Short mmCIF file of C-alpha atoms in Angstrom, two decimals:
data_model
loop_
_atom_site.label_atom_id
_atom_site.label_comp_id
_atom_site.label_asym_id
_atom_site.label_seq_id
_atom_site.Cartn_x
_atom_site.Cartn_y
_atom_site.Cartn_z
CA UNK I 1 41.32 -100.79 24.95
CA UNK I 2 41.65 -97.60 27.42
CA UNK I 3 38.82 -95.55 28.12
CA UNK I 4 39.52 -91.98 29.22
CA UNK I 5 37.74 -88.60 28.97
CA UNK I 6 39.14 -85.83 27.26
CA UNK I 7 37.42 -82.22 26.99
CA UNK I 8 37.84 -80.06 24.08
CA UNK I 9 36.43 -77.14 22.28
CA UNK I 10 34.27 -76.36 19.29
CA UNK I 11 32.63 -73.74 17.87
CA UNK I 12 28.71 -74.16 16.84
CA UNK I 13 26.39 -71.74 15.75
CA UNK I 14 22.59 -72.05 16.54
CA UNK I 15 19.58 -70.77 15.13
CA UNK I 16 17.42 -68.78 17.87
CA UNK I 17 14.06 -68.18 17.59
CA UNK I 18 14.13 -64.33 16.76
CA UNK I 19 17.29 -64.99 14.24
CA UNK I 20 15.02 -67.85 12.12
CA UNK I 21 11.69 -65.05 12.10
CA UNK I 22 14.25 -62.39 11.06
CA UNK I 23 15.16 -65.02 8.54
CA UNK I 24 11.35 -65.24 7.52
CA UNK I 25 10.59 -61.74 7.57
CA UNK I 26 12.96 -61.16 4.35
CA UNK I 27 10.67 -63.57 2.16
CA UNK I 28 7.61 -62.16 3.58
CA UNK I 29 5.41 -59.76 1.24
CA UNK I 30 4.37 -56.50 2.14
CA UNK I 31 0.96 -57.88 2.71
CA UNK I 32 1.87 -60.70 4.87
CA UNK I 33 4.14 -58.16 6.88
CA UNK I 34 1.37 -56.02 7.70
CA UNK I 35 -0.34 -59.07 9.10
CA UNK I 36 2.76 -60.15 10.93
CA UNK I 37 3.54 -56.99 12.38
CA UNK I 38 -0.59 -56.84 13.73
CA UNK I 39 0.61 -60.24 15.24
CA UNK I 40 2.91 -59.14 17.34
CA UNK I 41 0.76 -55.66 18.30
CA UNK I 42 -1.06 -58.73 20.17
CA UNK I 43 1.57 -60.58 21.40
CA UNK I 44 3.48 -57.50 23.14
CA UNK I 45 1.98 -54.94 25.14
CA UNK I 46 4.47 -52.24 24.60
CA UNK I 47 3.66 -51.98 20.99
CA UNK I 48 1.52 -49.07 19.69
CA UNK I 49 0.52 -49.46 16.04
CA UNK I 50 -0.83 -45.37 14.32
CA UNK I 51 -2.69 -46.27 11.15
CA UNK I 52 -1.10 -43.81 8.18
CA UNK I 53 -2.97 -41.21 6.62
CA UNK I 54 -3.14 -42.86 2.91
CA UNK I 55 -4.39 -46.71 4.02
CA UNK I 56 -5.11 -47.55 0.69
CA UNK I 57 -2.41 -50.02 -0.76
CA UNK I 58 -1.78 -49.86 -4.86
CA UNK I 59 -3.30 -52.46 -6.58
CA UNK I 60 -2.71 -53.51 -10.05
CA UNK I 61 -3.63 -56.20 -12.50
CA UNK I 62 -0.86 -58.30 -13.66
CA UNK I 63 -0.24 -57.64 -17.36
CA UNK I 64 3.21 -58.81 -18.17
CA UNK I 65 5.08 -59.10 -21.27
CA UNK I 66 3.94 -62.66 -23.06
CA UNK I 67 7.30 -63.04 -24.49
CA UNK I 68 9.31 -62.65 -21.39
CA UNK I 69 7.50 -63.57 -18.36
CA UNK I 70 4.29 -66.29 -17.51
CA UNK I 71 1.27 -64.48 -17.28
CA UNK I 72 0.93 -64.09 -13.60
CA UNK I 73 -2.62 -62.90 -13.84
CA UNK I 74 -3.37 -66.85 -13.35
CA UNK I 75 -2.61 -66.48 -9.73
CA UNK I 76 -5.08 -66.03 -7.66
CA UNK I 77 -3.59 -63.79 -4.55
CA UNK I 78 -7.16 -63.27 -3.30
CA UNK I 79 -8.11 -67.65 -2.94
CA UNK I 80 -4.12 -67.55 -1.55
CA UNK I 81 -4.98 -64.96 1.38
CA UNK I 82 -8.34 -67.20 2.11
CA UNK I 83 -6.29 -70.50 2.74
CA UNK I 84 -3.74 -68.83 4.53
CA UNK I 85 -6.80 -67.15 6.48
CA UNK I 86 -8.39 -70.59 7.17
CA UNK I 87 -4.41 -71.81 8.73
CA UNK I 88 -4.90 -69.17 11.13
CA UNK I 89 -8.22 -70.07 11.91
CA UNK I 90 -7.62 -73.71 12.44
CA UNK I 91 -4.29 -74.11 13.76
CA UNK I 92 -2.67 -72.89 16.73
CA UNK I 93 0.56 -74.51 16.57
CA UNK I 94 3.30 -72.12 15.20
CA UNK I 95 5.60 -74.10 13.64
CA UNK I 96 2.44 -76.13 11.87
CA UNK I 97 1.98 -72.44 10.45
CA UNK I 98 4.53 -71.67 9.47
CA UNK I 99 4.98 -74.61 7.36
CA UNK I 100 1.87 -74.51 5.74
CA UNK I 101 1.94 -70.75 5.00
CA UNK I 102 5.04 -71.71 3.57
CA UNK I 103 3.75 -73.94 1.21
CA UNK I 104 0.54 -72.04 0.04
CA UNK I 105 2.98 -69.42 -0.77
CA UNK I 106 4.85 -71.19 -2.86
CA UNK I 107 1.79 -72.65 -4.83
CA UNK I 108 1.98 -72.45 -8.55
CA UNK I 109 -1.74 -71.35 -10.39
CA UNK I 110 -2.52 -74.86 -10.68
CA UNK I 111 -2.40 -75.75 -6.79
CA UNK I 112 0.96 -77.34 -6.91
CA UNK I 113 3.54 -76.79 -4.42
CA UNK I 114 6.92 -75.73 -6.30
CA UNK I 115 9.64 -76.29 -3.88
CA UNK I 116 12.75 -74.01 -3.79
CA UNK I 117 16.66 -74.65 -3.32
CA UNK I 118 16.75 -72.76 0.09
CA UNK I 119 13.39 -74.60 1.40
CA UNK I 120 13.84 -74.01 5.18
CA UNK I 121 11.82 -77.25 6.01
CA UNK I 122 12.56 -80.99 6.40
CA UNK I 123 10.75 -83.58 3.51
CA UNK I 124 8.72 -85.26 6.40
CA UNK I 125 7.32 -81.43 7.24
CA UNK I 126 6.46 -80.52 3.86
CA UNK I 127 4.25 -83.61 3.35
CA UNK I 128 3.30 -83.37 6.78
CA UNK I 129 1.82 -80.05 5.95
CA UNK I 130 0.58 -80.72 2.17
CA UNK I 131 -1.17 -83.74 4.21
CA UNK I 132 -3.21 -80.91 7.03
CA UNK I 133 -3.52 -78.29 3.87
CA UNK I 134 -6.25 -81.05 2.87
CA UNK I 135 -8.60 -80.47 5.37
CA UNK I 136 -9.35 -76.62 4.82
CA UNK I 137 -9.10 -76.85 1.22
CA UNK I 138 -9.54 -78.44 -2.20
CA UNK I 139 -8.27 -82.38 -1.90
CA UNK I 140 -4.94 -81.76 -4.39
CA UNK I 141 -3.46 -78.63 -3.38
CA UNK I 142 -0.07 -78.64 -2.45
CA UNK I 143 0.57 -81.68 -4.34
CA UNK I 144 3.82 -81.74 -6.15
CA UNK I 145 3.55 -83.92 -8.49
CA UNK I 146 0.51 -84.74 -10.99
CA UNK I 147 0.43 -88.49 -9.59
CA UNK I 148 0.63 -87.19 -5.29
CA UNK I 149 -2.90 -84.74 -6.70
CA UNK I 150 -4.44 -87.62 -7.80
CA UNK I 151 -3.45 -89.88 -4.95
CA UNK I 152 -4.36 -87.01 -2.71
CA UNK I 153 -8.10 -86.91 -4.05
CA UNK I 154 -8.22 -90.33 -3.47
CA UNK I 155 -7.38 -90.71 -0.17
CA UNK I 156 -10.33 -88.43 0.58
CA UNK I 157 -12.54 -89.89 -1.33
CA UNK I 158 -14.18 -93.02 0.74
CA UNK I 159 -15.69 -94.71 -2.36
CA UNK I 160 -12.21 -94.82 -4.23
CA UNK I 161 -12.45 -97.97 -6.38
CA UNK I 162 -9.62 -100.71 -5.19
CA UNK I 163 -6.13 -100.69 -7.25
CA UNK I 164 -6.51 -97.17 -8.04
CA UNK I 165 -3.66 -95.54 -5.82
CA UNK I 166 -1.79 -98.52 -7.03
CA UNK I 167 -2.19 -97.70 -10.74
CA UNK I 168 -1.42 -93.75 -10.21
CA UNK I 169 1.52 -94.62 -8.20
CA UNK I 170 2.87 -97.16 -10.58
CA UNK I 171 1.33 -97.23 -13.73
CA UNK I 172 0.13 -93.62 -14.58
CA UNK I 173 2.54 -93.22 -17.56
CA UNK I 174 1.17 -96.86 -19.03
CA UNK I 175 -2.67 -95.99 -18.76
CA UNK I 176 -1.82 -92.86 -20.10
CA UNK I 177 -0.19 -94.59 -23.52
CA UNK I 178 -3.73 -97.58 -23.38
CA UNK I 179 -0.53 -99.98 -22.39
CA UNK I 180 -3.38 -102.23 -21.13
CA UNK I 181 -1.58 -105.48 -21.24
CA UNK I 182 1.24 -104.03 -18.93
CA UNK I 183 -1.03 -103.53 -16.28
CA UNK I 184 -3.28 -106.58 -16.61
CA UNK I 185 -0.21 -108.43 -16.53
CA UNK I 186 1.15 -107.10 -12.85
CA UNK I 187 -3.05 -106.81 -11.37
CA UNK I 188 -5.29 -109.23 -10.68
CA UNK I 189 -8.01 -107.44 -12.73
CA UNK I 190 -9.70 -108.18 -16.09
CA UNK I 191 -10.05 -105.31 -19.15
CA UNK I 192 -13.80 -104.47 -18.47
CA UNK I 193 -12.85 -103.46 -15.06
CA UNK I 194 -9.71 -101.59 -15.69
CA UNK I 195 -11.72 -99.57 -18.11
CA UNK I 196 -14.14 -99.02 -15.32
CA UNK I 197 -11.05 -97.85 -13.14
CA UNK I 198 -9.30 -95.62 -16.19
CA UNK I 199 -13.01 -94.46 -16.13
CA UNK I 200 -12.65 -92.96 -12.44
CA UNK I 201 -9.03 -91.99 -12.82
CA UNK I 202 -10.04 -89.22 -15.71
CA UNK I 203 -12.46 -88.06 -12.97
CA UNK I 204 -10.17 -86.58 -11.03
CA UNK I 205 -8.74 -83.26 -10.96
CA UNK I 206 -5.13 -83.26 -12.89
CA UNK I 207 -4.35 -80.18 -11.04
CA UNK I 208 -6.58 -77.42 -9.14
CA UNK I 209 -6.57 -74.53 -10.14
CA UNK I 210 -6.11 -70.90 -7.87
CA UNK I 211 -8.66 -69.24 -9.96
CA UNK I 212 -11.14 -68.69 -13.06
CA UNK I 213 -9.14 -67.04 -15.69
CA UNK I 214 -11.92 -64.93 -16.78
CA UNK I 215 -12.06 -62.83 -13.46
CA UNK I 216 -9.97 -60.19 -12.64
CA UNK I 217 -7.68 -60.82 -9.77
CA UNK I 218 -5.70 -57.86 -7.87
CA UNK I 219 -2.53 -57.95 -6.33
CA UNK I 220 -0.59 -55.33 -4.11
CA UNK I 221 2.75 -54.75 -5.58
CA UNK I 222 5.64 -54.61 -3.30
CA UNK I 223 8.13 -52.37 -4.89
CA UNK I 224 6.66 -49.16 -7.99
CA UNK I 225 9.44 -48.67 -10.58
CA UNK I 226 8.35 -45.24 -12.90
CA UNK I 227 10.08 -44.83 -15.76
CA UNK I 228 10.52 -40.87 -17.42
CA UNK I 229 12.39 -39.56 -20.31
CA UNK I 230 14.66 -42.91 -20.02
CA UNK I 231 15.33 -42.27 -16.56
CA UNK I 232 14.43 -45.02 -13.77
CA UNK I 233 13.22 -44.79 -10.26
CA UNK I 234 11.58 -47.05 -7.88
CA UNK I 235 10.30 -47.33 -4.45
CA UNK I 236 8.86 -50.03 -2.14
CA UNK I 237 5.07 -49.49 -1.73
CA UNK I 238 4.64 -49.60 1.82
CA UNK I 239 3.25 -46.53 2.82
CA UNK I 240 -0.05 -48.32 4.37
CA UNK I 241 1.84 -50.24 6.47
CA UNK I 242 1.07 -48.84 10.34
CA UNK I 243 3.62 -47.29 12.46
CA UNK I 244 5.22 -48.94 15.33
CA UNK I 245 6.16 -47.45 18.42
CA UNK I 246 6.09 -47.72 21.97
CA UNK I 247 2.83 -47.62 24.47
CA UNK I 248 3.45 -43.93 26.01
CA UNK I 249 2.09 -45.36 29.76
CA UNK I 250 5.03 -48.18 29.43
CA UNK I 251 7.93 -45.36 27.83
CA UNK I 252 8.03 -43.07 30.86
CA UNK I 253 8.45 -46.95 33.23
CA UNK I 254 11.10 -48.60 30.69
CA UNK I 255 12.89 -45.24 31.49
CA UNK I 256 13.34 -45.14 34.84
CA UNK I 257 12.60 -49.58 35.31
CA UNK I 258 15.65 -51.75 36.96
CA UNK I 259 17.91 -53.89 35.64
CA UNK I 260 15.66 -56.61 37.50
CA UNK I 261 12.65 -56.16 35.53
CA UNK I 262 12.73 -58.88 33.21
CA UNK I 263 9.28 -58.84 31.64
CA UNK I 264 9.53 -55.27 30.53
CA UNK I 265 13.15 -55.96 29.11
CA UNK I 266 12.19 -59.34 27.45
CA UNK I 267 9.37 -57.24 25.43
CA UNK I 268 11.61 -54.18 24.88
CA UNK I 269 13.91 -56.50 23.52
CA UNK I 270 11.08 -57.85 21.33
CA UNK I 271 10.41 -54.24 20.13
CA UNK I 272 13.71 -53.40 19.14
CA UNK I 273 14.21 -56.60 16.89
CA UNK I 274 10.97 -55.69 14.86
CA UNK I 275 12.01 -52.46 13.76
CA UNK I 276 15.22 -53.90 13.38
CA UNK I 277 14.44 -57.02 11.37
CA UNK I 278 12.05 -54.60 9.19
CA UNK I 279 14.43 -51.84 8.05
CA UNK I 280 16.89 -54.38 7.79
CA UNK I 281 14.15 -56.15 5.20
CA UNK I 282 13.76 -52.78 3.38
CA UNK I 283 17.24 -52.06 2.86
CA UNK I 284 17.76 -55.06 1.24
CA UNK I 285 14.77 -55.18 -0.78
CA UNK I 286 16.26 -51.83 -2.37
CA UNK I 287 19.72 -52.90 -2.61
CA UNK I 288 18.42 -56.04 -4.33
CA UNK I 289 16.01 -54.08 -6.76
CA UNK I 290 18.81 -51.24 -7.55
CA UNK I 291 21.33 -54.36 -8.72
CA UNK I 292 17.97 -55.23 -10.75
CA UNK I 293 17.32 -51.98 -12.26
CA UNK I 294 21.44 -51.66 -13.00
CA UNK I 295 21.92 -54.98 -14.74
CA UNK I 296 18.11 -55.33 -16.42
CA UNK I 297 18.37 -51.74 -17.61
CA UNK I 298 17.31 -52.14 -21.17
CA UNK I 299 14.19 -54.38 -20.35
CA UNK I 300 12.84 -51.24 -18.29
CA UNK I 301 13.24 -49.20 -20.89
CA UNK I 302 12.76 -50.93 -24.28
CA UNK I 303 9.97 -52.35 -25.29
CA UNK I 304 10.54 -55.61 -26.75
CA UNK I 305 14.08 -56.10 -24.79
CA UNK I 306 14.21 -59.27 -23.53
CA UNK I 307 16.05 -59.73 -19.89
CA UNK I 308 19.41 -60.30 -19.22
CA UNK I 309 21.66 -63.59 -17.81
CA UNK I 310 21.37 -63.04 -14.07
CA UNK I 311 21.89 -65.27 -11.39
CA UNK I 312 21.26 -64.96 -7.44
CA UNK I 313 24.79 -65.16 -7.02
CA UNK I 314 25.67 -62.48 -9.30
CA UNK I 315 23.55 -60.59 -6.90
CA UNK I 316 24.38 -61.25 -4.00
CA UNK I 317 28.16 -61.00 -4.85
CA UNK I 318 27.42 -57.01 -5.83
CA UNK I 319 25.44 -56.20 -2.53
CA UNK I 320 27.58 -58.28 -0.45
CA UNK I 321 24.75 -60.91 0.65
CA UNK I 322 24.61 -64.30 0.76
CA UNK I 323 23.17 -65.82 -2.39
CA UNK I 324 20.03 -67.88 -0.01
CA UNK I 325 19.46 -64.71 1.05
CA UNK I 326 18.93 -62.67 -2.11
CA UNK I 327 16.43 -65.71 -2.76
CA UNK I 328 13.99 -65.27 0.54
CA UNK I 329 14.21 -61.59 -0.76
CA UNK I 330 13.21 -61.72 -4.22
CA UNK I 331 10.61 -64.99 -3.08
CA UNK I 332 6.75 -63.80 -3.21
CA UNK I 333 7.38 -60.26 -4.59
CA UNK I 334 5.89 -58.75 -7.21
CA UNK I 335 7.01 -55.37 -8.88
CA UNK I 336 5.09 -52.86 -10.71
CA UNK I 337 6.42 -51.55 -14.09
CA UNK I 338 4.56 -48.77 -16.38
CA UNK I 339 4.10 -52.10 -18.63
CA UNK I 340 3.26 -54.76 -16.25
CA UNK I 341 3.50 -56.63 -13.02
CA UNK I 342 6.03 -58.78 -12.61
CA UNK I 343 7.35 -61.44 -9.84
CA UNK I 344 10.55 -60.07 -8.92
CA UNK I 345 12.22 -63.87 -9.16
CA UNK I 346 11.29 -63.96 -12.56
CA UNK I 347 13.80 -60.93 -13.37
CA UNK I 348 16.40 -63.23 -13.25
CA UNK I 349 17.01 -65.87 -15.78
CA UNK I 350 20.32 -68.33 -16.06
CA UNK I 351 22.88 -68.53 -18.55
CA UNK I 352 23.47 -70.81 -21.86
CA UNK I 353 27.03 -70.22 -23.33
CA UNK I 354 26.96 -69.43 -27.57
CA UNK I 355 29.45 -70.78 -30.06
CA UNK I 356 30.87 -67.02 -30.12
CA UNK I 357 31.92 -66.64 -26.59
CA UNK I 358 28.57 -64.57 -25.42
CA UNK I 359 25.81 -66.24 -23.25
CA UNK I 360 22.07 -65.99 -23.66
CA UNK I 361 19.33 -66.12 -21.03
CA UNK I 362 17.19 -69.42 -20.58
CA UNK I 363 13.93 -67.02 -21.60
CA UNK I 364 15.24 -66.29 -24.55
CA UNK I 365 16.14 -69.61 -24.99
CA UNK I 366 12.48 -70.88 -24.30
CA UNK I 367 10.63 -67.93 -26.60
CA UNK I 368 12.76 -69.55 -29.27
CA UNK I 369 11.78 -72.90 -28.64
CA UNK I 370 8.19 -72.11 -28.67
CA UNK I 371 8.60 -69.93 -31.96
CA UNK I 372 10.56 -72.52 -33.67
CA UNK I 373 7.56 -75.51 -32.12
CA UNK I 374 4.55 -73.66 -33.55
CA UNK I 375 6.32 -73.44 -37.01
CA UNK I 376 6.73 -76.85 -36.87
CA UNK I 377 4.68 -79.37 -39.61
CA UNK I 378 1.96 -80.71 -38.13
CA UNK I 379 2.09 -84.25 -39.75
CA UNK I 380 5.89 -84.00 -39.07
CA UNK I 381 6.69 -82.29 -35.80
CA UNK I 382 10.32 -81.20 -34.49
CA UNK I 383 12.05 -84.09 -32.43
CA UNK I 384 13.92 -82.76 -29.47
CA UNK I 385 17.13 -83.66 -30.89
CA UNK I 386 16.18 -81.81 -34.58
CA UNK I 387 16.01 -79.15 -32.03
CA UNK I 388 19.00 -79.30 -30.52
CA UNK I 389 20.20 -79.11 -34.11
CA UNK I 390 18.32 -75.94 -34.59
CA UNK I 391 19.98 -73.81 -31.74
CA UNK I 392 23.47 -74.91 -32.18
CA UNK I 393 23.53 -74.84 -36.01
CA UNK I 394 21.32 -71.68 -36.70
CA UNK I 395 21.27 -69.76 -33.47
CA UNK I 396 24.63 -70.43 -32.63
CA UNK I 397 23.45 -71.68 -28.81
CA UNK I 398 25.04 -74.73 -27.25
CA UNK I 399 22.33 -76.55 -25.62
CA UNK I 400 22.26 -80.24 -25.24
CA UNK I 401 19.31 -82.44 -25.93
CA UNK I 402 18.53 -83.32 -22.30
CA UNK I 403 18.35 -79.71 -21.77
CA UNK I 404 15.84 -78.53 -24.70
CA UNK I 405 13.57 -82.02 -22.90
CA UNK I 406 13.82 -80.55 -19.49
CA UNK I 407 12.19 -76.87 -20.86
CA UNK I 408 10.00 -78.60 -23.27
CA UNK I 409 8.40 -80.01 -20.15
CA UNK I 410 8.67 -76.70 -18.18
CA UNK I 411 6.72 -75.45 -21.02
CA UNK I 412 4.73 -78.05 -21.04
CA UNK I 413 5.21 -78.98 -24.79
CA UNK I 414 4.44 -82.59 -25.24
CA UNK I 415 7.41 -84.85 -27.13
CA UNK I 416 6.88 -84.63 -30.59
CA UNK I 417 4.87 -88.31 -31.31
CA UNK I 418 2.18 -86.65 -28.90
CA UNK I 419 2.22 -83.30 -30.85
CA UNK I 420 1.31 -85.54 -34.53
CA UNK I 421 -1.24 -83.58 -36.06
CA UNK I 422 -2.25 -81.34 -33.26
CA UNK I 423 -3.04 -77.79 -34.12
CA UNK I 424 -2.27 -76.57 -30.68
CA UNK I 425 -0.68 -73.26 -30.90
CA UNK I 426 1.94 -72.94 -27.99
CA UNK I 427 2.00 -69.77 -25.58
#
């Protein structure tokens, strides 16, 4: 064997810092902007920040269409803005920030942590940060699963009974169905005291929740669509955001400064990317929500119109973007209709191919499949594949069985031997 060095060439390209925040300024909200761009007020002494005139943001209550769209009012932005408050507050690291700003962001409005496709973290930092998000608030947020919440709660809790984390983590689904015998079989435990466990199990917290329905909860909209006489026009509501320019003591000295003066130029440099990076971010939030308004036409103007097939890709295609980045744009938005407030992610709905050639939108899909549950017999309920029988025979929809599970459990429908008898009407 010869051993010999050879050099070569290859092209790599690398993520700077100022490229990855440019990245996470597209998914940012207008509200988290504002706080971002007060940030770096601090950070960089040539910015100047001239509150506007009208400070007041709009504010609306989320009322969306039941039909199309989950009620939204069960998010709590204001209990959101108070843990990512506390992050600042208590850590200091920015990457540990980032991460767990990250994840409160992207909690659900029962605390759990609903990961995306284009999740710019590793596994190990997610549960990292779900693992520090304990400490400034309720033991179970973040968790993203029902079994990590309960497993959270008891890692906390310095009384926890023995075997516990080992039944949630292994036999959740047998307690849950009284399959005693399974359990007794694989523990060293007798009934009296697995009752006495089962006991302290149903004393934790399935899920915690962002808010109490009953109170009204506020968000701030980031894009206002109007609607007149059919005709539909939008804009991005951030007129309260402050104006950035330069210190007038350091603009007269950047004018006449050296080529040597590197602090100056690092921090001009600085400058320039922020109001880069945010027009950037508004140009594409309007390109984005045009496409929207184009392709979703008839739910913006029709009452009981449901929305349209449309994918990211679809999207991005149109405007020319990449498809991940269509997602950090549409991520944490909300837009305000004249009926509603809406996330802007949820304008967008995948396709389901009919027997006719046509598609249909997975919404549609799901409003079906709760009409056609709640008709159901009570002493006789649908099984998932009578189902599946339903939309391909009568609806014309080709949907496999695996499929109608997978949004029965998005919906959070139970099978049918757990809906025998129940008079639960489905929403």
């Amino acid at each position: 064997m010869q051993l010999s060095i050879k050099q070569s060439q290859e092209l790599q390209l690398t993520m700077n810092l100022q490229l990855r925040q440019a990245i996470e300024l597209l998914q940012y909200s207008t509200t988290e902007l504002e706080t971002f761009i007060r940030e770096q007020e601090l950070k960089n002494p040539l910015i100047q920040l001239t509150e506007p005139k009208e400070r007041s943001a709009i504010q609306t209550r989320c009322l969306p269409r039941e039909q199309l769209i989950e009620k939204i009012s069960g998010t709590s932005i204001t209990i959101r803005e108070e843990l990512l408050q506390q992050v600042n507050c208590t850590y200091s690291d920015n990457d540990t920030i980032r991460v767990l700003h990250y994840i409160i962001n992207n909690l659900n409005n029962k605390g759990y942590f609903e990961e995306h496709e284009h999740n710019p973290f590793s596994e190990q930092e997610i549960t990292e940060g779900i693992q520090l998000l304990q400490y400034i608030g309720p033991h179970g947020i973040g968790a993203r699963s029902l079994q990590e919440c309960l497993l959270l709660q008891c890692k906390e809790d310095p009384h926890c009974p023995n075997y516990v984390p080992v039944i949630i983590s292994k036999y959740l689904e047998a307690l849950g169905n009284k399959q005693y015998k399974k359990i007794l079989q694989s523990l060293p435990i007798k009934l009296p005291e697995l009752y006495e466990l089962e006991h302290y199990i149903k004393s934790l917290q399935p899920f915690i929740p962002l808010n109490d329905e009953e109170e009204n909860f506020h968000i701030t909209p980031d894009i206002i669509v109007e609607i007149e006489n059919n005709h539909i026009s939008m804009f991005l509501n951030d007129r309260y955001l402050p104006k950035i320019s330069i210190v007038p003591e350091y603009a007269s000295i950047l004018k006449n400064a050296s080529d040597g003066n590197g602090y100056l130029k690092k921090h001009y440099k600085e400058y320039n990317w922020l109001l880069t990076s945010i027009e950037q971010r508004r140009t594409n939030i309007i390109k984005v929500m045009q496409v929207l308004i184009q392709r979703q036409r008839n739910f913006f103007v029709q009452e009981e119109h449901m929305i349209e097939p449309l994918t990211l890709r679809e999207v991005a295609q149109e405007i020319d973007l990449h498809e991940s980045t269509v997602s950090r744009i549409t991520n944490n938005k909300y837009v305000q209709t004249p009926f509603g407030t809406f996330e802007l992610k949820k304008l967008f709905s995948s396709k389901l191919p009919t027997i006719n050639g046509g598609v249909i939108s997975q919404n549609t899909v799901k409003t079906l499949l709760i009409n056609y549950i709640n008709q159901e017999k009570k002493d006789k309920p649908y099984t998932d594949q009578k189902i599946t029988d339903y939309f391909n025979q009568i609806h014309g929809i080709e949907v496999s069985r695996r499929t109608i599970a997978k949004y029965r459990e998005e919906l959070n429908i139970p099978v049918a031997s757990k809906r025998k008898y129940s008079s639960y009407i489905y929403k």
